[in-house]
XYZ file of C-alpha atoms in Angstrom:
314
model
C -52.897 -52.508 -35.489
C -53.958 -48.857 -35.896
C -53.480 -46.212 -33.254
C -57.245 -45.773 -32.810
C -57.827 -49.509 -32.492
C -55.143 -49.786 -29.840
C -56.428 -46.843 -27.832
C -59.985 -48.158 -28.101
C -58.762 -51.511 -26.792
C -57.146 -49.846 -23.805
C -60.027 -47.555 -23.013
C -62.768 -50.170 -23.240
C -61.236 -53.453 -22.188
C -58.745 -53.333 -19.348
C -60.088 -55.279 -16.414
C -59.534 -52.745 -13.713
C -58.887 -49.645 -15.799
C -61.295 -46.753 -15.739
C -61.169 -43.727 -18.009
C -61.030 -40.372 -16.246
C -63.037 -38.626 -18.990
C -66.574 -38.393 -17.607
C -68.125 -36.588 -20.549
C -70.433 -39.546 -21.041
C -71.993 -38.830 -17.648
C -72.842 -35.212 -18.442
C -76.484 -35.583 -17.456
C -75.339 -36.030 -13.863
C -73.591 -32.666 -13.559
C -76.569 -30.426 -12.701
C -77.387 -32.627 -9.704
C -74.151 -31.756 -7.898
C -73.517 -28.151 -8.919
C -75.144 -26.742 -5.768
C -72.583 -28.295 -3.420
C -68.828 -28.264 -3.280
C -66.602 -30.942 -1.868
C -65.283 -30.365 1.628
C -61.761 -28.918 1.455
C -58.681 -31.053 2.040
C -57.616 -30.660 5.664
C -54.627 -32.981 5.607
C -52.512 -34.671 2.966
C -49.195 -36.419 2.647
C -47.440 -39.699 1.962
C -47.167 -42.670 4.285
C -44.737 -45.569 3.655
C -46.277 -49.024 4.061
C -44.386 -52.178 3.103
C -42.136 -50.324 0.686
C -44.877 -48.250 -1.010
C -45.203 -44.523 -0.275
C -48.976 -44.081 -0.410
C -50.275 -40.582 -1.090
C -53.473 -39.699 0.768
C -55.845 -36.771 1.227
C -58.261 -36.273 4.108
C -61.216 -33.941 3.795
C -64.462 -33.204 5.631
C -65.795 -34.213 9.025
C -67.799 -37.163 10.322
C -67.475 -40.932 10.250
C -64.440 -41.996 8.176
C -64.856 -43.317 4.638
C -61.936 -44.706 2.636
C -62.224 -44.073 -1.123
C -60.289 -46.276 -3.581
C -60.168 -45.286 -7.250
C -60.076 -47.385 -10.418
C -57.087 -48.553 -12.443
C -54.999 -45.883 -14.183
C -56.910 -43.300 -12.196
C -56.275 -41.372 -9.021
C -58.163 -39.549 -6.285
C -59.425 -36.955 -8.780
C -61.621 -39.579 -10.464
C -64.155 -38.971 -7.701
C -64.295 -35.189 -8.204
C -67.817 -35.247 -9.761
C -69.288 -37.034 -6.715
C -66.921 -35.899 -3.952
C -69.503 -33.320 -2.734
C -71.857 -36.208 -1.985
C -69.211 -38.341 -0.313
C -67.799 -35.502 1.800
C -71.122 -33.884 2.746
C -71.158 -35.438 6.238
C -68.210 -37.816 6.192
C -64.476 -37.563 6.699
C -63.002 -38.857 3.457
C -59.667 -40.659 3.309
C -58.792 -40.836 -0.395
C -55.699 -42.762 -1.465
C -53.693 -42.988 -4.672
C -53.099 -46.725 -5.004
C -49.746 -48.363 -5.770
C -48.198 -46.910 -8.927
C -51.126 -44.560 -9.485
C -51.335 -40.797 -9.203
C -48.815 -39.516 -6.681
C -47.960 -42.951 -5.277
C -44.789 -44.434 -6.842
C -44.875 -47.950 -8.235
C -42.175 -49.295 -5.954
C -40.252 -52.482 -6.592
C -42.929 -55.108 -6.033
C -45.708 -56.318 -8.377
C -49.230 -54.934 -8.146
C -51.273 -57.512 -6.251
C -54.725 -57.011 -4.762
C -54.163 -58.844 -1.439
C -50.893 -56.990 -0.814
C -52.415 -53.555 -1.461
C -55.447 -54.465 0.642
C -53.154 -55.414 3.518
C -51.231 -52.158 3.085
C -54.401 -50.085 3.388
C -55.450 -51.793 6.606
C -52.110 -50.671 8.022
C -52.422 -47.218 6.474
C -55.775 -46.388 8.075
C -54.461 -47.551 11.448
C -51.339 -45.399 11.063
C -53.561 -42.434 10.190
C -55.374 -42.911 13.489
C -58.574 -44.700 12.462
C -59.782 -47.750 14.347
C -62.494 -48.659 11.830
C -63.606 -47.165 8.507
C -66.233 -47.649 5.858
C -64.668 -48.562 2.508
C -65.751 -47.738 -1.043
C -63.789 -49.211 -3.951
C -64.349 -48.817 -7.678
C -63.129 -51.353 -10.279
C -59.445 -52.035 -9.460
C -60.098 -50.263 -6.160
C -63.053 -52.571 -5.596
C -60.760 -55.577 -5.787
C -58.424 -53.904 -3.308
C -61.353 -53.077 -1.014
C -62.584 -56.688 -1.126
C -59.184 -57.990 -0.086
C -58.722 -55.364 2.611
C -62.114 -56.187 4.146
C -61.502 -59.942 3.961
C -58.069 -59.795 5.560
C -58.802 -57.089 8.144
C -62.549 -57.308 8.898
C -61.984 -55.596 12.234
C -60.967 -52.453 10.314
C -64.027 -52.275 8.011
C -67.502 -51.351 9.233
C -69.345 -51.357 5.894
C -68.155 -52.046 2.357
C -69.279 -50.857 -1.079
C -67.825 -52.523 -4.180
C -68.569 -50.672 -7.411
C -68.163 -52.235 -10.871
C -65.748 -54.978 -9.816
C -65.995 -58.771 -10.123
C -64.776 -61.226 -7.523
C -63.062 -63.320 -10.203
C -61.564 -62.887 -13.664
C -64.394 -64.874 -15.266
C -66.764 -62.113 -14.239
C -65.732 -60.097 -17.287
C -67.311 -60.612 -20.672
C -65.112 -63.182 -22.460
C -64.136 -60.846 -25.299
C -62.488 -58.600 -22.726
C -59.887 -61.137 -21.615
C -57.531 -61.096 -24.634
C -57.687 -57.303 -24.666
C -56.797 -57.176 -20.984
C -53.922 -59.559 -21.605
C -52.503 -57.175 -24.221
C -52.052 -54.263 -21.796
C -48.362 -53.392 -21.372
C -45.595 -50.861 -21.843
C -45.845 -51.091 -25.624
C -49.064 -49.068 -25.436
C -47.521 -46.154 -23.556
C -46.616 -44.004 -26.566
C -50.055 -44.310 -28.149
C -51.747 -43.428 -24.849
C -50.161 -39.987 -24.529
C -53.315 -38.236 -25.746
C -55.686 -40.224 -23.511
C -57.186 -38.918 -20.259
C -55.560 -41.837 -18.467
C -52.053 -40.638 -19.301
C -52.830 -36.924 -19.077
C -54.293 -37.247 -15.585
C -51.305 -39.374 -14.539
C -48.853 -36.861 -15.998
C -50.490 -34.020 -14.087
C -49.640 -35.454 -10.660
C -47.176 -38.354 -10.907
C -43.785 -37.783 -9.225
C -42.035 -39.635 -12.071
C -43.912 -39.698 -15.379
C -41.327 -42.084 -16.847
C -42.882 -44.835 -14.701
C -46.053 -44.914 -16.815
C -44.867 -47.751 -19.106
C -43.870 -49.744 -16.019
C -47.329 -49.150 -14.561
C -48.916 -50.530 -17.739
C -46.691 -53.604 -17.497
C -47.599 -54.093 -13.849
C -51.336 -53.724 -14.477
C -51.129 -56.006 -17.510
C -49.397 -58.666 -15.420
C -52.159 -58.384 -12.815
C -54.897 -58.732 -15.409
C -53.317 -61.800 -16.968
C -53.591 -63.645 -13.662
C -56.646 -65.953 -13.385
C -57.750 -64.236 -10.184
C -60.527 -65.800 -8.098
C -61.303 -64.110 -4.782
C -64.063 -66.527 -3.742
C -62.192 -67.272 -0.515
C -61.999 -63.559 0.244
C -65.736 -63.136 -0.350
C -66.410 -65.934 2.138
C -64.485 -64.001 4.808
C -66.580 -60.842 4.587
C -68.449 -60.356 7.852
C -69.568 -56.734 7.483
C -72.583 -55.485 5.485
C -71.656 -55.267 1.783
C -73.259 -53.455 -1.128
C -72.509 -54.325 -4.747
C -73.254 -51.682 -7.369
C -73.024 -52.063 -11.157
C -74.204 -50.371 -14.309
C -76.614 -52.282 -16.515
C -74.071 -51.824 -19.346
C -71.044 -52.630 -17.185
C -68.093 -54.757 -18.343
C -69.138 -57.314 -15.706
C -71.506 -60.073 -16.824
C -74.954 -59.748 -15.176
C -74.792 -63.427 -14.241
C -71.595 -62.736 -12.313
C -73.190 -59.825 -10.467
C -75.942 -62.154 -9.264
C -73.446 -64.893 -8.417
C -71.429 -62.423 -6.340
C -74.603 -61.421 -4.501
C -75.486 -65.073 -3.931
C -72.059 -65.685 -2.433
C -72.844 -62.924 0.048
C -76.079 -64.666 1.015
C -78.360 -62.312 -0.875
C -81.054 -63.152 -3.397
C -81.482 -66.726 -2.197
C -85.092 -66.479 -0.983
C -87.996 -64.095 -0.587
C -87.287 -61.485 2.094
C -90.636 -62.042 3.795
C -93.628 -59.884 4.646
C -91.784 -58.129 7.487
C -88.309 -58.452 5.936
C -87.621 -61.307 8.353
C -85.467 -63.120 5.769
C -83.768 -59.984 4.467
C -80.051 -60.254 3.785
C -77.821 -57.628 5.386
C -76.127 -57.216 1.990
C -77.393 -55.307 -1.027
C -77.197 -55.386 -4.831
C -77.930 -52.443 -7.138
C -77.833 -52.502 -10.950
C -78.229 -48.953 -12.204
C -79.740 -48.183 -15.632
C -77.993 -46.414 -18.498
C -74.480 -46.637 -17.040
C -71.325 -48.232 -18.433
C -68.221 -49.234 -16.514
C -66.663 -45.896 -17.392
C -69.539 -43.833 -15.988
C -70.625 -45.555 -12.763
C -67.953 -43.841 -10.650
C -69.169 -40.364 -11.717
C -72.888 -40.973 -11.144
C -74.589 -38.942 -8.386
C -77.322 -41.584 -8.252
C -74.657 -44.185 -7.490
C -72.978 -41.992 -4.865
C -76.261 -41.164 -3.124
C -77.250 -44.829 -3.078
C -73.856 -45.851 -1.718
C -73.986 -43.221 1.029
C -77.500 -44.279 2.051
C -76.201 -47.811 2.543
C -73.029 -46.690 4.318
C -75.114 -44.530 6.649
C -77.137 -47.556 7.717
C -79.912 -47.752 5.148
C -83.253 -46.088 4.604
C -85.971 -48.723 4.989
C -89.257 -47.742 3.355
C -92.519 -48.452 5.208
C -94.077 -51.770 4.281
C -97.675 -52.230 3.182
C -98.944 -53.067 6.666
C -97.384 -49.905 8.094
C -98.911 -47.778 5.331
C -102.399 -49.195 5.838
C -102.110 -48.821 9.610
C -101.537 -45.086 9.445
């Protein structure tokens, strides 16, 4: 297998991995140049169940927990952080083994990390938070919200399935191949370079690949977790995502959405939402200002347009 083939496999196929190179989303940049992200007001590490989670808190307002994608870190959200932090207090966390958070001695498992984060936000002094999770972070967010619904007010899951079969079938053998053997060939990729820039122990990178590969080889099905979600949920995907469109709809159906007409006065409207955004791949959704603005509108309680009767009655 050639070096380019291997790197292409890694960059395009890993189930929860997300490249940090956002050059493909360049058209979004002018929309966020006018604002800067709120500065970090507090940062540090907090031990939870044997994992020393690194966190950063910035901005003021209602708290919003941000969870990045696989092989990423907090900095993945830099292009859209101005939107997230405009009127919210952001709690951004480097997940287990990622960024500044060491891998620890336990496997990477979505329910365990989700449980850790419920403890983490409590230890940081928050009674309830909104949660936004992308890809791998979306799976963590789903499990956190299912296991600690009293800690989550609203939930946004971006570009993540609820089960392994949500991925296009050609992705699965490529996901299964992720492991330490790829580490050397990844040294020129943005995934490794961004990790190297902040990780406390760069030698752990091969172990992280092994841990993520082991996770992706598991036939995960979080249907039970979906059934436990009691808070309003928004699902967001790109129309060229690595998630099958049928799975997106199935996920929405499991949340009670898209099962019937909403009604003239929205009397049958689900509290949950689904958005499929045009011209976005899995590796671009997290950097899209359109996505971030849409997510924040939902997290802020929605923005219901006037219906036809209200327009005519004016």
